[in-house]
Coordinates of C-alpha atoms and ligand atoms in Angstrom, one line a residue:
X37 CA -9.4 96.8 -114.0
X38 CA -11.7 100.0 -116.3
X39 CA -14.4 101.6 -114.5
X40 CA -17.7 101.7 -117.2
X41 CA -19.1 105.4 -118.2
X42 CA -22.1 106.0 -119.4
X43 CA -20.9 106.4 -122.6
X44 CA -19.4 102.9 -122.6
X45 CA -23.3 102.5 -122.1
X46 CA -25.5 103.9 -124.9
X47 CA -24.2 100.8 -127.2
X48 CA -26.9 98.6 -124.9
X49 CA -30.2 101.1 -125.2
X50 CA -29.3 102.9 -129.2
X51 CA -32.4 101.9 -130.6
X52 CA -34.1 103.2 -128.4
X53 CA -32.6 106.0 -126.5
X54 CA -31.3 108.6 -129.8
X55 CA -28.0 109.2 -128.1
X56 CA -29.9 113.4 -127.6
X57 CA -31.5 112.0 -125.1
X58 CA -28.7 109.7 -123.5
X59 CA -26.7 113.3 -123.6
X60 CA -29.1 114.2 -120.4
X61 CA -29.1 111.3 -118.5
X62 CA -24.8 110.9 -118.7
X63 CA -24.7 113.0 -115.8
X64 CA -27.1 110.6 -113.3
X65 CA -25.6 108.2 -114.4
X66 CA -22.5 107.8 -113.3
X67 CA -23.0 109.1 -111.1
X68 CA -25.2 106.6 -110.5
X69 CA -22.4 103.3 -111.4
X70 CA -19.5 105.1 -109.0
X71 CA -22.1 105.5 -105.9
X72 CA -22.6 101.4 -106.9
X73 CA -19.4 100.6 -106.2
X74 CA -18.3 102.7 -103.5
X75 CA -22.1 101.6 -102.2
X76 CA -21.1 98.4 -102.9
X77 CA -25.0 98.1 -104.0
X78 CA -26.4 95.8 -106.7
X79 CA -29.9 97.1 -109.0
X80 CA -32.7 94.4 -109.5
X81 CA -34.7 96.1 -112.5
X82 CA -37.9 94.4 -113.1
X83 CA -39.2 94.2 -116.7
X84 CA -41.6 97.4 -116.3
X85 CA -37.9 99.9 -116.5
X86 CA -37.7 102.0 -118.7
X87 CA -34.9 101.6 -121.2
X88 CA -31.9 103.2 -119.7
X89 CA -32.8 101.7 -116.1
X90 CA -33.5 98.7 -117.4
X91 CA -29.9 98.1 -119.8
X92 CA -28.9 101.2 -118.8
X93 CA -28.1 100.7 -115.0
X94 CA -29.4 97.9 -113.7
X95 CA -26.7 95.4 -112.6
X96 CA -29.6 92.1 -112.5
X97 CA -33.7 92.0 -114.9
X98 CA -36.6 89.6 -114.3
X99 CA -39.9 89.7 -114.3
X100 CA -41.3 88.7 -110.4
X101 CA -40.1 85.3 -110.6
X102 CA -36.4 86.0 -112.1
X103 CA -35.8 88.5 -109.4
X104 CA -37.4 86.7 -105.9
X105 CA -35.1 83.8 -107.2
X106 CA -31.4 86.4 -108.4
X107 CA -32.8 88.6 -104.9
X108 CA -30.9 85.0 -102.9
X109 CA -28.1 85.2 -105.0
X110 CA -26.2 88.0 -105.3
X111 CA -23.9 89.1 -103.4
X112 CA -23.6 93.1 -102.1
X113 CA -24.1 95.3 -98.8
X114 CA -26.7 97.0 -101.5
X115 CA -30.2 96.0 -103.7
X116 CA -32.0 99.2 -104.9
X117 CA -35.3 97.7 -105.8
X118 CA -35.9 99.6 -109.2
X119 CA -39.5 98.4 -109.3
X120 CA -42.6 98.3 -107.0
X121 CA -42.5 98.8 -102.6
X122 CA -43.9 94.1 -102.6
X123 CA -41.0 93.2 -104.9
X124 CA -38.4 95.8 -102.8
X125 CA -40.0 93.3 -99.6
X126 CA -39.6 89.9 -100.9
X127 CA -36.7 90.9 -101.1
X128 CA -35.4 91.9 -97.8
X129 CA -37.1 89.2 -97.1
X130 CA -34.9 86.8 -99.1
X131 CA -32.0 88.5 -97.7
X132 CA -32.2 90.5 -94.4
X133 CA -28.4 91.0 -93.8
X134 CA -29.2 93.4 -96.8
X135 CA -30.0 96.6 -97.2
X136 CA -33.2 96.9 -99.2
X137 CA -34.0 100.7 -100.6
X138 CA -36.6 102.0 -102.9
X139 CA -36.2 104.2 -106.0
X140 CA -39.7 106.0 -104.4
X141 CA -41.8 104.3 -101.2
X142 CA -45.1 105.4 -103.1
X143 CA -44.7 103.4 -105.9
X144 CA -47.2 100.8 -104.5
X145 CA -49.6 98.7 -106.8
X146 CA -53.1 98.0 -106.8
X147 CA -53.4 94.7 -106.5
X148 CA -51.2 95.1 -103.5
X149 CA -53.1 97.6 -102.2
X150 CA -56.7 95.5 -102.8
X151 CA -56.4 93.2 -100.2
X152 CA -55.6 93.1 -96.0
X153 CA -54.1 90.4 -93.9
X154 CA -57.8 90.4 -92.2
X155 CA -59.3 90.1 -95.8
X156 CA -57.1 86.9 -95.6
X157 CA -58.6 85.6 -92.8
X158 CA -61.9 86.6 -93.5
X159 CA -61.2 84.5 -96.7
X160 CA -59.7 81.5 -94.7
X161 CA -63.2 81.7 -91.7
X162 CA -65.6 81.5 -94.8
X163 CA -63.6 78.5 -96.5
X164 CA -61.8 76.1 -93.5
X165 CA -59.0 73.5 -94.9
X166 CA -58.8 75.6 -98.1
X167 CA -55.4 76.3 -99.1
X168 CA -54.3 79.9 -99.1
X169 CA -52.5 81.5 -102.8
X170 CA -51.3 84.2 -102.7
X171 CA -49.5 86.1 -105.8
X172 CA -46.2 87.7 -105.1
X173 CA -47.9 91.4 -105.4
X174 CA -48.8 91.9 -101.9
X175 CA -47.3 92.9 -99.4
X176 CA -45.8 91.1 -97.2
X177 CA -47.8 91.5 -94.6
X178 CA -50.7 89.6 -96.2
X179 CA -47.7 87.4 -97.4
X180 CA -48.0 86.1 -94.0
X181 CA -51.4 85.2 -93.4
X182 CA -51.1 83.1 -97.2
X183 CA -49.7 79.0 -97.6
X184 CA -47.8 79.3 -100.5
X185 CA -46.7 82.6 -103.1
X186 CA -46.6 82.1 -106.4
X187 CA -45.8 84.8 -109.6
X188 CA -47.6 84.9 -113.7
X189 CA -44.7 83.0 -113.7
X190 CA -45.5 80.6 -112.7
X191 CA -49.1 80.5 -110.8
X192 CA -50.1 76.3 -113.0
X193 CA -47.1 75.0 -111.7
X194 CA -47.8 75.7 -107.8
X195 CA -51.8 75.0 -107.3
X196 CA -51.3 72.0 -109.5
X197 CA -48.2 71.6 -107.1
X198 CA -50.5 71.4 -104.3
X199 CA -52.7 68.2 -105.7
X200 CA -56.2 70.2 -103.9
X201 CA -59.1 70.4 -106.2
X202 CA -59.8 74.0 -105.1
X203 CA -57.8 76.7 -103.1
X204 CA -58.7 80.3 -102.4
X205 CA -56.5 82.7 -104.6
X206 CA -55.8 86.4 -104.1
X207 CA -56.0 88.9 -104.7
X208 CA -55.6 89.0 -109.0
X209 CA -58.9 87.8 -110.0
X210 CA -58.0 88.3 -113.8
X211 CA -54.0 86.2 -113.1
X212 CA -57.3 83.1 -110.7
X213 CA -59.7 83.0 -113.5
X214 CA -57.1 82.4 -116.2
X215 CA -54.6 80.0 -113.5
X216 CA -58.1 78.0 -113.3
X217 CA -58.8 77.2 -116.7
X218 CA -55.1 75.9 -116.8
X219 CA -55.3 74.2 -114.1
X220 CA -59.0 72.2 -113.2
X221 CA -58.7 73.2 -109.8
X222 CA -61.6 75.5 -108.9
X223 CA -60.2 79.2 -107.5
X224 CA -62.3 81.4 -104.6
X225 CA -61.3 85.3 -106.0
X226 CA -60.7 88.6 -104.2
X227 CA -61.7 90.9 -106.7
X228 CA -58.2 92.5 -106.3
X229 CA -56.4 93.9 -110.6
X230 CA -54.4 95.4 -112.0
X231 CA -55.5 98.8 -112.9
X232 CA -52.8 97.9 -116.2
X233 CA -54.4 95.1 -117.8
X234 CA -57.6 95.4 -116.4
X235 CA -58.2 98.1 -119.2
X236 CA -57.1 95.7 -121.9
X237 CA -60.1 94.7 -123.7
X238 CA -60.9 92.3 -126.7
X239 CA -61.9 95.5 -129.0
X240 CA -57.8 96.5 -128.3
X241 CA -56.8 93.5 -130.1
X242 CA -59.0 92.5 -132.7
X243 CA -57.8 96.3 -133.8
X244 CA -54.4 95.5 -133.4
X245 CA -55.0 92.5 -136.0
X246 CA -56.8 95.3 -138.4
X247 CA -54.0 97.0 -138.0
X248 CA -51.2 94.3 -138.4
X249 CA -52.7 91.3 -140.4
X250 CA -50.4 88.8 -139.3
X251 CA -50.1 90.0 -136.0
X252 CA -48.7 87.4 -133.6
X253 CA -50.3 88.7 -130.5
X254 CA -49.2 88.1 -126.9
X255 CA -50.8 89.1 -123.4
X256 CA -49.8 88.9 -119.7
X257 CA -52.4 86.9 -117.4
X258 CA -53.3 90.1 -115.2
X259 CA -55.8 90.3 -118.4
X260 CA -59.3 89.4 -117.8
X261 CA -59.2 85.9 -119.3
X262 CA -61.7 87.4 -122.8
X263 CA -58.8 89.6 -123.7
X264 CA -56.0 86.8 -123.0
X265 CA -59.0 84.2 -125.0
X266 CA -58.4 86.8 -128.6
X267 CA -54.7 87.0 -128.0
X268 CA -52.0 83.9 -129.0
X269 CA -50.2 83.3 -126.4
X270 CA -50.6 84.7 -122.0
X271 CA -48.1 84.8 -120.3
X272 CA -45.7 86.8 -117.4
X273 CA -43.1 89.0 -118.6
X274 CA -40.2 87.2 -119.1
X275 CA -42.4 84.1 -120.7
X276 CA -43.5 87.3 -123.3
X277 CA -39.3 87.7 -123.9
X278 CA -38.9 83.7 -123.8
X279 CA -41.6 83.7 -127.1
X280 CA -39.8 86.3 -128.5
X281 CA -36.5 84.9 -128.3
X282 CA -38.7 81.4 -129.6
X283 CA -40.7 82.2 -131.8
X284 CA -38.6 85.6 -133.4
X285 CA -42.5 86.3 -134.5
X286 CA -42.1 89.8 -137.5
X287 CA -45.1 91.6 -136.0
X288 CA -45.7 91.4 -132.8
X289 CA -47.8 93.0 -129.9
X290 CA -47.3 92.8 -126.0
X291 CA -50.4 93.2 -124.3
X292 CA -48.9 94.8 -121.2
X293 CA -46.3 98.0 -120.0
X294 CA -45.3 100.0 -122.4
X295 CA -41.9 100.1 -120.9
X296 CA -42.4 95.8 -121.7
X297 CA -41.7 96.7 -125.9
X298 CA -39.1 99.4 -125.7
X299 CA -36.8 97.0 -124.3
X300 CA -37.7 93.7 -125.9
X301 CA -37.6 96.3 -128.5
X302 CA -33.6 97.3 -127.5
X303 CA -32.9 93.5 -128.5
X304 CA -34.5 92.5 -130.9
X305 CA -33.7 95.0 -133.6
X306 CA -35.5 93.4 -137.0
X307 CA -39.0 92.9 -135.0
X308 CA -41.7 95.2 -135.4
X309 CA -43.4 95.5 -131.4
X310 CA -47.0 97.4 -131.9
X311 CA -47.6 98.8 -129.1
X312 CA -50.9 99.3 -127.7
X313 CA -50.0 99.7 -124.1
X314 CA -51.1 101.1 -121.4
X315 CA -48.1 102.7 -118.3
X316 CA -47.8 101.6 -114.8
X317 CA -47.8 104.8 -112.8
X318 CA -46.5 103.0 -109.7
X319 CA -43.6 101.1 -112.0
X320 CA -42.7 104.5 -113.2
X321 CA -42.3 106.7 -110.2
X322 CA -38.6 104.9 -111.1
X323 CA -36.2 107.1 -111.7
X324 CA -32.5 107.8 -112.5
X325 CA -32.6 110.9 -110.2
X326 CA -34.7 108.3 -108.2
X327 CA -32.3 106.1 -108.2
X328 CA -29.1 108.4 -108.0
X329 CA -31.4 110.2 -104.6
X330 CA -31.6 107.1 -102.8
X331 CA -27.8 105.5 -103.4
X332 CA -26.9 109.0 -102.5
X333 CA -29.1 109.6 -99.2
X334 CA -28.7 105.7 -98.3
X335 CA -32.8 106.6 -97.7
X336 CA -35.7 104.4 -98.5
X337 CA -34.4 101.3 -96.9
X338 CA -37.6 98.8 -96.9
X339 CA -37.9 96.6 -94.0
X340 CA -40.3 94.0 -92.6
X341 CA -41.3 93.6 -88.7
X342 CA -39.4 90.1 -87.6
X343 CA -42.7 88.5 -87.0
X344 CA -44.2 89.9 -89.9
X345 CA -41.4 88.5 -91.9
X346 CA -40.6 85.3 -90.3
X347 CA -43.7 83.7 -92.1
X348 CA -43.5 85.3 -95.3
X349 CA -40.3 83.8 -95.7
X350 CA -42.1 80.8 -95.6
X351 CA -45.0 81.2 -97.7
X352 CA -42.0 82.8 -100.1
X353 CA -39.7 79.5 -99.9
X354 CA -42.4 77.8 -100.2
X355 CA -43.0 78.6 -103.9
X356 CA -39.6 79.1 -104.7
X357 CA -38.8 75.3 -103.7
X358 CA -41.6 73.5 -106.7
X359 CA -39.0 75.2 -109.5
X360 CA -39.4 77.1 -112.5
X361 CA -41.7 78.7 -114.4
X362 CA -44.0 77.0 -116.4
Ligands
13P506 P1 -44.6 89.6 -114.5 O1 -43.3 90.8 -114.3 O2 -43.8 88.7 -112.7 O3 -45.8 89.1 -115.3 O4 -45.3 90.7 -112.8 C1 -45.8 91.7 -114.1 C2 -46.4 92.9 -113.0 O5 -47.3 93.2 -113.8 C3 -45.5 92.9 -112.1 O6 -46.1 94.1 -111.5
SF4_507 FE1 -49.0 97.0 -109.9 FE2 -50.0 96.7 -112.1 FE3 -48.5 98.0 -112.0 FE4 -47.6 95.8 -112.3 S1 -48.2 96.2 -113.8 S2 -47.5 96.8 -110.1 S3 -48.9 94.8 -111.1 S4 -50.2 97.8 -110.6

């Protein structure tokens, strides 16, 4: 059996990483490839990882929904979750017997940090009998207080599956507002927001259209509704990829985190990606060096207390049972 090296992998990133830059990464890439074999480890990477991680060293890539789904199928002793803390917790919930590592334990999320279990209990007390739908961008402790989880890729389907006129949808007020418009279900919200997507404005989109006539604009539903209104399509990061694959717009803007365009551009060298984008500082804590260090030292393990895990897993499993993205 031939063993993959950094040199073999370069063809996967030629369009977005110059060869001189790749040469500076080769030592870390080779070390990670070796450590994955030695530890029987796989790397799950979110779409916001930089291309050397996303295309270079990862085994499974995708949006939050795909990572949750794929986590269940992983056949390895160790999962490295190249993403943020709540994603690693979700992988651990679904793989209690495996070791789950995160490259940097400080990789948080403004949405996850916006809400506590006490906040969820207060919302329930204020709205008795109304189901709590919780975005996966939350801690396991918050998921444990919830009836069902959702991602941006399946939120509409999850809400419609409940067959109720009102839901408590936490913690992203913009995702909740965007979903409410699509479903006709009344949503009770919490004032959380993604620090990356809340910064986009309708003027950003108008400017892109003025500068690039004919451009197709895709926005993430964590953006404010008035931004989504200016876009041609709104969807999760995976739904954006599916849109590009199906429609092949010659010029496209992905209104989301910056690495997303780099990763998709590698696969579509003939399309022009215009980049008004914002960096997620939490996602950007993931580097080749941090992945290598976590695997070398087997540190930064993510665990969830058993009593929390059992209740949180239920909410995630209910979501997974609802079906695929819509
Ligand atoms: P998705 O990949 O599920 O669209 O999520 C975007 C995001 O902001 C994750 O933190
Ligand atoms: Fe959280 Fe937004 Fe960063 Fe995603 S992009 S991890 S939602 S802060």
